[in-house]
Coordinates of C-alpha atoms and ligand atoms in Angstrom, one line a residue:
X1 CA -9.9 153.8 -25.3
X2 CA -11.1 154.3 -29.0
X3 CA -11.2 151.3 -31.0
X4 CA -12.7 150.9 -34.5
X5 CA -15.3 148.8 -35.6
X6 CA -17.4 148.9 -38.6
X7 CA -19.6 151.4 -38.9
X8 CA -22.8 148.5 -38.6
X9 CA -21.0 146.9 -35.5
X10 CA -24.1 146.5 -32.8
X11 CA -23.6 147.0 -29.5
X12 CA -25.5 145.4 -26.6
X13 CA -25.7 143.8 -23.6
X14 CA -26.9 140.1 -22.3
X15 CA -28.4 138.5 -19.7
X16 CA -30.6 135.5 -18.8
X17 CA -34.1 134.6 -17.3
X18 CA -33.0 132.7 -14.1
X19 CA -30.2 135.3 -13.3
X20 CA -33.0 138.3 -13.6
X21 CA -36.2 137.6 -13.9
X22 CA -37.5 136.7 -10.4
X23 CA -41.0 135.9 -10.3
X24 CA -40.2 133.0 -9.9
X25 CA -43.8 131.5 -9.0
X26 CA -45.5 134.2 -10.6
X27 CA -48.4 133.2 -14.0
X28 CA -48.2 129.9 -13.9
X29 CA -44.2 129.3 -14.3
X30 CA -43.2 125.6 -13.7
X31 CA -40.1 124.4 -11.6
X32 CA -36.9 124.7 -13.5
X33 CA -33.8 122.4 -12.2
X34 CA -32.2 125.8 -10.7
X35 CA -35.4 126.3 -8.3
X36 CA -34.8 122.9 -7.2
X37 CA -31.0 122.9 -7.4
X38 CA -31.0 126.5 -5.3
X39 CA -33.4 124.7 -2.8
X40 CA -31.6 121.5 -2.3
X41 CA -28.8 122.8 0.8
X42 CA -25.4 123.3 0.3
X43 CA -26.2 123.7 -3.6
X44 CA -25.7 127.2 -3.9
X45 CA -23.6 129.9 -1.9
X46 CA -25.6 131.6 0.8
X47 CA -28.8 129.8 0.1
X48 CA -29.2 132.4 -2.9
X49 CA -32.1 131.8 -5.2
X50 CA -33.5 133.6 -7.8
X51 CA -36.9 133.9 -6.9
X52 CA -37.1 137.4 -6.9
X53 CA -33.5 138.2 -8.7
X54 CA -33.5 141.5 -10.2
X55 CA -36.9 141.3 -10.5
X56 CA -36.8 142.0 -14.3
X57 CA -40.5 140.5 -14.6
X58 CA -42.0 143.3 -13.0
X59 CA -39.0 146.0 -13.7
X60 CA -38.3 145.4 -17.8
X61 CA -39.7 148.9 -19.2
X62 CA -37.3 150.3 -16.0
X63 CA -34.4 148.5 -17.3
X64 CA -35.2 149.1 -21.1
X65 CA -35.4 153.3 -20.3
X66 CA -31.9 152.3 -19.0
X67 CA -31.4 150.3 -21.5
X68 CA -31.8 153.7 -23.8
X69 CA -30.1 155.8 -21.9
X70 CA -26.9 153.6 -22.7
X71 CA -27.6 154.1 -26.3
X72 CA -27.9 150.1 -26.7
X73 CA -28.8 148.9 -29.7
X74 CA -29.4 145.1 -29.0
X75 CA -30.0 143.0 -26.0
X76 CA -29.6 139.7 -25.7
X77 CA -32.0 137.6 -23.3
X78 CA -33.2 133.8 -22.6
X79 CA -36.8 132.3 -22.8
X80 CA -37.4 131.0 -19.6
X81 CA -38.8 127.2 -20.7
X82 CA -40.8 126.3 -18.0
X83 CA -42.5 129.7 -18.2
X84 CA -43.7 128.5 -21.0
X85 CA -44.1 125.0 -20.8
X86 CA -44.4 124.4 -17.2
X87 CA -45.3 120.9 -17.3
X88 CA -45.5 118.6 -20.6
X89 CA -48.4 117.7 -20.2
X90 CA -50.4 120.7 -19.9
X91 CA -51.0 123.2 -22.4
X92 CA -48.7 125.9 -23.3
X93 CA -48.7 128.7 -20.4
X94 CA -50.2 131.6 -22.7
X95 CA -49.5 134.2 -19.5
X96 CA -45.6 133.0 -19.7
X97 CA -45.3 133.8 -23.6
X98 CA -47.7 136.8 -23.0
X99 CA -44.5 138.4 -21.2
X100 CA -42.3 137.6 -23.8
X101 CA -44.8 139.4 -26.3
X102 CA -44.9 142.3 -24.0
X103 CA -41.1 142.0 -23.5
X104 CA -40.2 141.9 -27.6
X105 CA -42.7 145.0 -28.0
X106 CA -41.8 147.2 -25.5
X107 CA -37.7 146.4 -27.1
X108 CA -38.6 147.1 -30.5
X109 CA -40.3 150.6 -29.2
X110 CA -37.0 151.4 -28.0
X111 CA -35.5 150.7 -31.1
X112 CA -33.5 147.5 -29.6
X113 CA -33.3 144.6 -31.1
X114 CA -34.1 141.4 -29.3
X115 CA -31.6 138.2 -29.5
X116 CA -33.6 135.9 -28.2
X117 CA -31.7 132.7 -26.6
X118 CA -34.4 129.7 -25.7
X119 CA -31.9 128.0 -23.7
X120 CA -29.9 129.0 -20.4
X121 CA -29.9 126.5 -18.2
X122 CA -32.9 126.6 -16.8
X123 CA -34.9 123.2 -18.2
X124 CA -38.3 122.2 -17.0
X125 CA -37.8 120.2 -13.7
X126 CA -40.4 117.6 -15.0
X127 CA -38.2 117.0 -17.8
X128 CA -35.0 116.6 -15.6
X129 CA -37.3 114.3 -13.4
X130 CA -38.2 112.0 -16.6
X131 CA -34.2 112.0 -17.4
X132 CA -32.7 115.2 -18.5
X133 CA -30.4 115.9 -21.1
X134 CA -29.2 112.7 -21.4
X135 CA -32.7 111.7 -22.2
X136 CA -33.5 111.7 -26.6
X137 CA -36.9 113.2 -25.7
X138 CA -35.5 115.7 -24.0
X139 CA -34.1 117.3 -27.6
X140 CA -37.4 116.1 -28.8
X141 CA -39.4 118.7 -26.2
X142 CA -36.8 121.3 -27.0
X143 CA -37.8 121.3 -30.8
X144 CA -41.4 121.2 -30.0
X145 CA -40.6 124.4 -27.5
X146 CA -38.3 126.1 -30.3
X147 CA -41.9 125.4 -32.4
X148 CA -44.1 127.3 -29.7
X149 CA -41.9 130.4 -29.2
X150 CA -40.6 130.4 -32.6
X151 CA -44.5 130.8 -33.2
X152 CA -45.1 133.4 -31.0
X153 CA -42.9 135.7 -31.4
X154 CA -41.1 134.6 -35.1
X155 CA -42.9 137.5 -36.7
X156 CA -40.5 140.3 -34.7
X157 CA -37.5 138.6 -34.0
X158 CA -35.0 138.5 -36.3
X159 CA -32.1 137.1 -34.4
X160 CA -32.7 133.7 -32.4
X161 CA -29.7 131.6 -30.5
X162 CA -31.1 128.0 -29.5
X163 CA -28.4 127.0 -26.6
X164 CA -26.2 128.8 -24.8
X165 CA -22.5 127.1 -23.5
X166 CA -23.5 123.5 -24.2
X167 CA -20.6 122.9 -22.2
X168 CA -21.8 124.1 -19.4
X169 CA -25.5 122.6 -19.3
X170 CA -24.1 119.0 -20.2
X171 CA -20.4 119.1 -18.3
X172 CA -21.3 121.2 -15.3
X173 CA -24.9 119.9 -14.7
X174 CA -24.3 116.4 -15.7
X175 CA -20.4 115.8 -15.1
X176 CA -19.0 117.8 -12.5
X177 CA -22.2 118.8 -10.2
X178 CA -21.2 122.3 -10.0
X179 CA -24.7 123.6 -11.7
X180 CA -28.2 122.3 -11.6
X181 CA -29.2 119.2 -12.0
X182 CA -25.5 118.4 -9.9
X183 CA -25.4 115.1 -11.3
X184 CA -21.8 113.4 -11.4
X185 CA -21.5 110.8 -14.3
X186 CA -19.1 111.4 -17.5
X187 CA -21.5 109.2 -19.6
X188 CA -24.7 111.5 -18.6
X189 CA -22.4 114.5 -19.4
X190 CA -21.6 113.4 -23.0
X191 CA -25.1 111.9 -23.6
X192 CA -26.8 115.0 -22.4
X193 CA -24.1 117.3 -25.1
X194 CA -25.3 114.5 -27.5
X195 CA -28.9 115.5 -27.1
X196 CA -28.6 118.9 -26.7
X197 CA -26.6 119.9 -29.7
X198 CA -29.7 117.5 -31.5
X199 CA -32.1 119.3 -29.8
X200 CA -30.2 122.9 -31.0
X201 CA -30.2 121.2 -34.8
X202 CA -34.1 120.7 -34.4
X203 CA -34.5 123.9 -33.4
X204 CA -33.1 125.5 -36.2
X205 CA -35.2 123.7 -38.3
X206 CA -38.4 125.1 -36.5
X207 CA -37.1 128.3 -36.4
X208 CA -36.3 128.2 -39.9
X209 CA -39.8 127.3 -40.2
X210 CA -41.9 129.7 -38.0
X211 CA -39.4 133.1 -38.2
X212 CA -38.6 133.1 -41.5
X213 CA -35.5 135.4 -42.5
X214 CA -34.5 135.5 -39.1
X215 CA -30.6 135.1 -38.2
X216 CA -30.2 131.8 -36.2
X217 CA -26.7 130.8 -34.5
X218 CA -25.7 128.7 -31.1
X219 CA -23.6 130.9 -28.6
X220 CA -20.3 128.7 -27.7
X221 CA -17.8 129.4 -24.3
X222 CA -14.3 128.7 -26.0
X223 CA -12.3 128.9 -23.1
X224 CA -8.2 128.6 -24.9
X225 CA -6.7 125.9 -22.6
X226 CA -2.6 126.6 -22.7
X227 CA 0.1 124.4 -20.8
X228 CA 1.8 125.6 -18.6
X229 CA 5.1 124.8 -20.1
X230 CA 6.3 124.2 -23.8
X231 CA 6.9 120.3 -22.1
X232 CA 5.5 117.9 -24.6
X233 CA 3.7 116.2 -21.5
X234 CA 1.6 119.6 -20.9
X235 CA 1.3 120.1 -24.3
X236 CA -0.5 116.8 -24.6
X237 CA -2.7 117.3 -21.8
X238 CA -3.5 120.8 -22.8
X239 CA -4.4 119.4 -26.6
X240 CA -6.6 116.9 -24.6
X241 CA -8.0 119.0 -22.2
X242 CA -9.2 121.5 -25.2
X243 CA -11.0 118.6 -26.4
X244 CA -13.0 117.9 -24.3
X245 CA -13.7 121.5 -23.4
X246 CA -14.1 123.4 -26.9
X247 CA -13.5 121.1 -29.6
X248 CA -16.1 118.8 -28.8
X249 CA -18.5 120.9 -29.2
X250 CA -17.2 123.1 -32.2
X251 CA -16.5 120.0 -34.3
X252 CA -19.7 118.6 -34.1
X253 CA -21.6 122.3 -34.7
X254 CA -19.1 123.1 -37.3
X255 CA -17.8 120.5 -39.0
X256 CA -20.3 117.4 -38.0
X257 CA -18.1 114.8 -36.4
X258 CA -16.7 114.5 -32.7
X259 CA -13.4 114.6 -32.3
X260 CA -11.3 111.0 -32.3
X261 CA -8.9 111.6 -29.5
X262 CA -12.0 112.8 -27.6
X263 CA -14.2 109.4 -28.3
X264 CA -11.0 107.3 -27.4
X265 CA -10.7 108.3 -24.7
X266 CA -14.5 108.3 -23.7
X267 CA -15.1 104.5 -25.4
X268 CA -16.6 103.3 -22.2
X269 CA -19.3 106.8 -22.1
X270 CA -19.5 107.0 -26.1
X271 CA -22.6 109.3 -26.5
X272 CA -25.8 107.7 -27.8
X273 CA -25.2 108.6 -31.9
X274 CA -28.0 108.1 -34.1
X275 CA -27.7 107.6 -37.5
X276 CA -28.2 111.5 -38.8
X277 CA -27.6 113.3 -35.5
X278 CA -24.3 115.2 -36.8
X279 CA -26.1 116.2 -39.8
X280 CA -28.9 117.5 -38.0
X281 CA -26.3 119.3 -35.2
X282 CA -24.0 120.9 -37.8
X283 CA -26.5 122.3 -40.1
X284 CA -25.6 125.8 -41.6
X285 CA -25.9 128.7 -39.4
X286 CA -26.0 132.2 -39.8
X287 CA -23.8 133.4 -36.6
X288 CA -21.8 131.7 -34.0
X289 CA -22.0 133.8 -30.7
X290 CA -18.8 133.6 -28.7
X291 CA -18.5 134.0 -25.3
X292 CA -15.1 134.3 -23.3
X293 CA -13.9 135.5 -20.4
X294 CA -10.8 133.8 -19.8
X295 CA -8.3 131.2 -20.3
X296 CA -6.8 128.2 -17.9
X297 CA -3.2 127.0 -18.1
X298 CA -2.8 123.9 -17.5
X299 CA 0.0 121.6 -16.7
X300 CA 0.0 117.5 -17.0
X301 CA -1.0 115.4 -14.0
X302 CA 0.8 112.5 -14.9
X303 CA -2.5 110.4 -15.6
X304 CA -3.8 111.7 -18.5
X305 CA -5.6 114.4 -17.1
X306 CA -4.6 118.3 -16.2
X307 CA -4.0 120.1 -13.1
X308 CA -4.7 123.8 -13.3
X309 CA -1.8 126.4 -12.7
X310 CA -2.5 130.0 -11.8
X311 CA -0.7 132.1 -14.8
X312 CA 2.8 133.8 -13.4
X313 CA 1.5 137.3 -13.9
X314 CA -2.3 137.5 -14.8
X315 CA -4.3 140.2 -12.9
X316 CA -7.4 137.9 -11.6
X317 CA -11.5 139.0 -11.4
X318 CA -13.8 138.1 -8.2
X319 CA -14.1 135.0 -10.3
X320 CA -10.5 134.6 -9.9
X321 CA -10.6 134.0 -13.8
X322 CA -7.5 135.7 -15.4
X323 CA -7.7 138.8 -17.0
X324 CA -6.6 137.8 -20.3
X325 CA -6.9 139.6 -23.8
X326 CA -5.2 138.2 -26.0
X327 CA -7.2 135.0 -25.4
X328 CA -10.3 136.7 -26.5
X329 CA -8.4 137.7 -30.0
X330 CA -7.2 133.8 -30.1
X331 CA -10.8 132.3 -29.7
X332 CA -12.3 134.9 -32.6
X333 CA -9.1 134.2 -34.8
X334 CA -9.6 130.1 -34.0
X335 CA -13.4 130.3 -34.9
X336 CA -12.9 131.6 -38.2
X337 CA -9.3 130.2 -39.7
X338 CA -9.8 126.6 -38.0
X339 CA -14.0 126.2 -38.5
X340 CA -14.6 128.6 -41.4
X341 CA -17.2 130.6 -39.8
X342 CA -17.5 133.6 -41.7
X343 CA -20.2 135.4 -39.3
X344 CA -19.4 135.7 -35.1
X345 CA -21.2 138.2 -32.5
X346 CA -19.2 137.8 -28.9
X347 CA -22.5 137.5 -27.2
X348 CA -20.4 137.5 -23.6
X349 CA -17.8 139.0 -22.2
X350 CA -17.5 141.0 -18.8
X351 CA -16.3 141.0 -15.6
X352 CA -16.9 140.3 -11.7
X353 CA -15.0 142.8 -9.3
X354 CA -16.1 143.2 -5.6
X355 CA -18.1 146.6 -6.3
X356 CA -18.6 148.8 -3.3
X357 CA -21.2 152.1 -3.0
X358 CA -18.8 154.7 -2.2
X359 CA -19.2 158.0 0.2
X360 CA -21.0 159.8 -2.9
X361 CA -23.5 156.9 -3.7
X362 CA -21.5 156.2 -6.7
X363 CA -19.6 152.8 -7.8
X364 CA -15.9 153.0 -9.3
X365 CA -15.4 150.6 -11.5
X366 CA -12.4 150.9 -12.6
X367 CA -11.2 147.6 -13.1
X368 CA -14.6 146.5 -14.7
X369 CA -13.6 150.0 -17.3
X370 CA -10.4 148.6 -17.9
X371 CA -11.1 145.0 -18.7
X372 CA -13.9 145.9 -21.3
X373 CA -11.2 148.2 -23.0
X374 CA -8.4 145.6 -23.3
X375 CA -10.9 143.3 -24.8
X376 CA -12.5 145.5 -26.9
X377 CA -9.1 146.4 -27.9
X378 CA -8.7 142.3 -28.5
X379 CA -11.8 142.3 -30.5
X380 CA -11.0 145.3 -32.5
X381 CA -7.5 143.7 -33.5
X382 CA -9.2 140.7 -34.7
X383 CA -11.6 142.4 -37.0
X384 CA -8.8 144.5 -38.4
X385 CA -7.2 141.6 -39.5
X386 CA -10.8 140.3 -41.4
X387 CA -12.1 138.3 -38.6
X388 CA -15.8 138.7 -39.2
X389 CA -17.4 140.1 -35.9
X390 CA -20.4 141.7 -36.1
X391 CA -21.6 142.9 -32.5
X392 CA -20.5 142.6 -28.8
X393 CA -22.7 141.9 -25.9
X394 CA -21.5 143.3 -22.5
X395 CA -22.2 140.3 -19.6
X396 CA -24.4 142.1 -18.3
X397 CA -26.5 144.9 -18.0
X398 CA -27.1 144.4 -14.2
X399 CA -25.7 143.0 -11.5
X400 CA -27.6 139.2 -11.2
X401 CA -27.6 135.8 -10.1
X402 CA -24.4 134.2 -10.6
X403 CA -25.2 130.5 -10.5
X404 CA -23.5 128.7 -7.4
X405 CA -22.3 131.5 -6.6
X406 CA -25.4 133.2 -5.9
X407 CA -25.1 137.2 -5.8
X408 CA -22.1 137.3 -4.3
X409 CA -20.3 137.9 -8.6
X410 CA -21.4 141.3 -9.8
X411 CA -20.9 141.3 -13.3
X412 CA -23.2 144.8 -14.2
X413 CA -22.4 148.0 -15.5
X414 CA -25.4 148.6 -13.3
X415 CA -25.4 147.8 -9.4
X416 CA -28.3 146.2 -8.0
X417 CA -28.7 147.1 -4.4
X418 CA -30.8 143.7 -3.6
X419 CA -32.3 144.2 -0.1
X420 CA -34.3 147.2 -2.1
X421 CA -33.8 146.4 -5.9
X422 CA -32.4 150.1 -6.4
X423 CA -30.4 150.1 -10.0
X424 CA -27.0 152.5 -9.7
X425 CA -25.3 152.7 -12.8
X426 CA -21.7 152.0 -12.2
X427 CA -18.5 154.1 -13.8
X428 CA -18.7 151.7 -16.5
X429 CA -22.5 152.4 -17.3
X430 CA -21.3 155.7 -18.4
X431 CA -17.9 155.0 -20.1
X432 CA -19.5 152.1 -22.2
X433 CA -22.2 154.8 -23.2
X434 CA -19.6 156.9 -23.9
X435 CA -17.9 154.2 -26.6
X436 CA -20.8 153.4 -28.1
X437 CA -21.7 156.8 -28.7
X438 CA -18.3 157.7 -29.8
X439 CA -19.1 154.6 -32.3
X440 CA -21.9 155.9 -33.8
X441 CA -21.0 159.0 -34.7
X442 CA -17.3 157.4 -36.2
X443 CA -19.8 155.4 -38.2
X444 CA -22.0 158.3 -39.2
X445 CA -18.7 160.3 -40.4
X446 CA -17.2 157.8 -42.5
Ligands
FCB501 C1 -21.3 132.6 -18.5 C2 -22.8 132.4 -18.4 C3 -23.5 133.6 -17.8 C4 -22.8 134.2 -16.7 C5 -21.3 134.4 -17.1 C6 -20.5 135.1 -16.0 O1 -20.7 131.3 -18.6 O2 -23.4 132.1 -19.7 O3 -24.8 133.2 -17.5 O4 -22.9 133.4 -15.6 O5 -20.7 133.2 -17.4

């Protein structure tokens, strides 16, 4: 249960403006492709939307006093975009940044500091409408939005992410139609990665521009992909599959150029490449956030793709992702031996269990206690053998809006009872309270 980090190790939590926020028609907010997405039937489990959420619009300073009371010293939260730009061609919404502003403040009273993400998910519904991601001028509006926040808010946040899980906007929006928009085409999938790893290198520029000294990084989702067996069929397929997963989109952050098994096998989708786009997607950064949860195994299907194999012995989450460590240590270790980077946050990392209120009011967690500690026991390994991590955000603070799968994931240390919007910190509230006040005064010792 006690791990040690360095004595400047920040610990937070994240979350995101669709899966919290609510308000969802409130100060002059434009549609965003999950309002339409969670209104178009059979979309989303339930018919969940997050129009109201966890109503974090109206609760914030409620959440920050709990925010305190867990000793956090960092949280990590998205910019909702069409909050801010509803609609591109009216002005900015001043009333949309205004809560930001108020947002920022009230943070850096409590002596938290803000990692601001401008990107999860949750694009401008007029900008799907005039093509998307896969759509150049879609990169082109995201610079010009890094530009207006980056404005706004540049002069007290130090530490900006532009995307986060590329992967997942471009391959599960635009590919596979499990998220918003739900389009189904490998060719808009790649184009819409294309354009919005440009759109994250333009946005570091206009950070760079309008918060100088700030800390700016892209959060990636390395998910390790093993085979199944040591066959060399699976082992092909699992080398393949990572490619297209994680090494797509860490080759072209981190070392500017796709990968060439990857564009072989994609010669009829090839991405839109202009002359100068890697460039502009791999320039320097000063943190890569990492996210994991998980692994998949995978085994060959015999036709150059994978079919995915549930792992002999792994315990699973609600998610019915593996509970799997040592994958956590792998995809730390893999960013900094195989890319070089020298500077790494995880800015995710949780886990769904089917929470209950029991007789005394109270919620159990134990599994949720036990996962955190075997991968804070992963991360902990990692930096002790000079992997450079510098912070870990718990997914999440509160229970929220999980995507398709409506609310039916809770991922807090705090339970949200929705029918009344009551917060109950969990078991896990108080245990990871616990560690990072156990961490603080290790660090104020040494
Ligand atoms: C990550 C997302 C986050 C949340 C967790 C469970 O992929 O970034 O919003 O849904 O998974």
């Amino acid at each position: 249960m006690t791990h040690d980090f360095p004595s400047d190790f920040v610990w937070g939590a994240a979350a995101s403006a669709y899966q919290i926020e609510g308000a969802a028609y409130e100060d002059g907010r434009g549609e965003s492709i999950w309002d339409r997405f969670c209104s178009t039937p059979g979309k989303v489990r339930a018919g969940d939307t997050g129009d109201v959420a966890c109503d974090f619009y109206h609760r914030y300073r409620e959440d920050i006093a709990l925010m305190r009371e867990l000793g956090l010293e960092a949280f990590r939260f998205s910019i909702a975009w069409p909050r801010v730009l509803p609609s591109a061609t009216r002005p900015v919404n001043e009333a949309g940044l205004d809560f930001y502003d108020r947002l920022v403040d009230a943070l850096l009273e409590a002596r938290i500091r803000p990692f601001v993400n401008l990107f999860h998910w949750d694009l401008p519904q007029e900008l799907e409408d005039a093509g998307g991601w896969p759509e150049r001028r879609t990169a082109e509006a995201f610079a010009a939005y890094a530009e207006t926040v980056g404005d706004r808010l540049g002069d007290r946040v130090k530490d900006w992410i532009t995307h986060n899980e590329p992967f997942c906007t471009s391959w599960l929006g635009y590919g596979l139609g499990a998220h918003a928009p739900g389009r189904t085409s490998v060719k808009d999938a790649l184009a819409a990665a294309h354009h919005a790893l440009l759109g994250h290198g333009w946005a570091v520029e206009a950070l760079r521009r309008t918060a100088p000294g700030a800390e700016i990084g892209i959060v990636i989702d390395p998910w390790p992909i093993h085979p199944a067996t040591d066959s060399p069929e699976d082992v092909t397929a699992a080398y393949a599959e990572d490619g297209i997963r994680n090494r797509w989109f860490f080759d072209a952050v981190l070392r500017g150029a796709y990968p060439e098994d990857v564009l072989e096998r994609f010669t009829d989708d090839a991405p839109p490449v202009h002359d100068g786009d890697l460039a502009t997607m791999s320039t320097p950064l000063d943190f890569v956030g990492v996210n994991n949860y998980s692994r998949r195994t995978v085994r060959a299907d015999g036709r150059g793709g994978v079919i995915e194999v549930r792992a002999a012995d792994g315990e699973l989450t609600n998610m019915d992702w593996e509970v799997y460590p040592a994958g956590m240590h792998e995809s730390l270790v893999r960013m900094h031996r195989e890319y070089g980077v020298d500077s790494l946050y995880v800015t995710e990392n949780g886990a769904a269990f089917a929470d209950v209120r029991g007789h005394d009011g109270q919620v159990h967690d134990v599994e949720r206690i036990a996962y955190l500690d075997g991968y804070l026991g992963a991360i902990a390994a990692a930096v002790a053998e000079g992997v450079p991590v510098r912070g870990y955000f718990v997914w999440s603070l509160l229970d929220n809006f999980e995507w398709s799968l409506g609310y039916s994931k809770r991922f807090g240390l705090v339970y949200v009872d929705y029918p009344t919007l009551e917060r109950i910190p969990k078991d896990s509230f108080h245990w990871y309270r616990e560690l990072i006040a156990a961490s603080r005064a290790a660090a104020l010792a040494s």
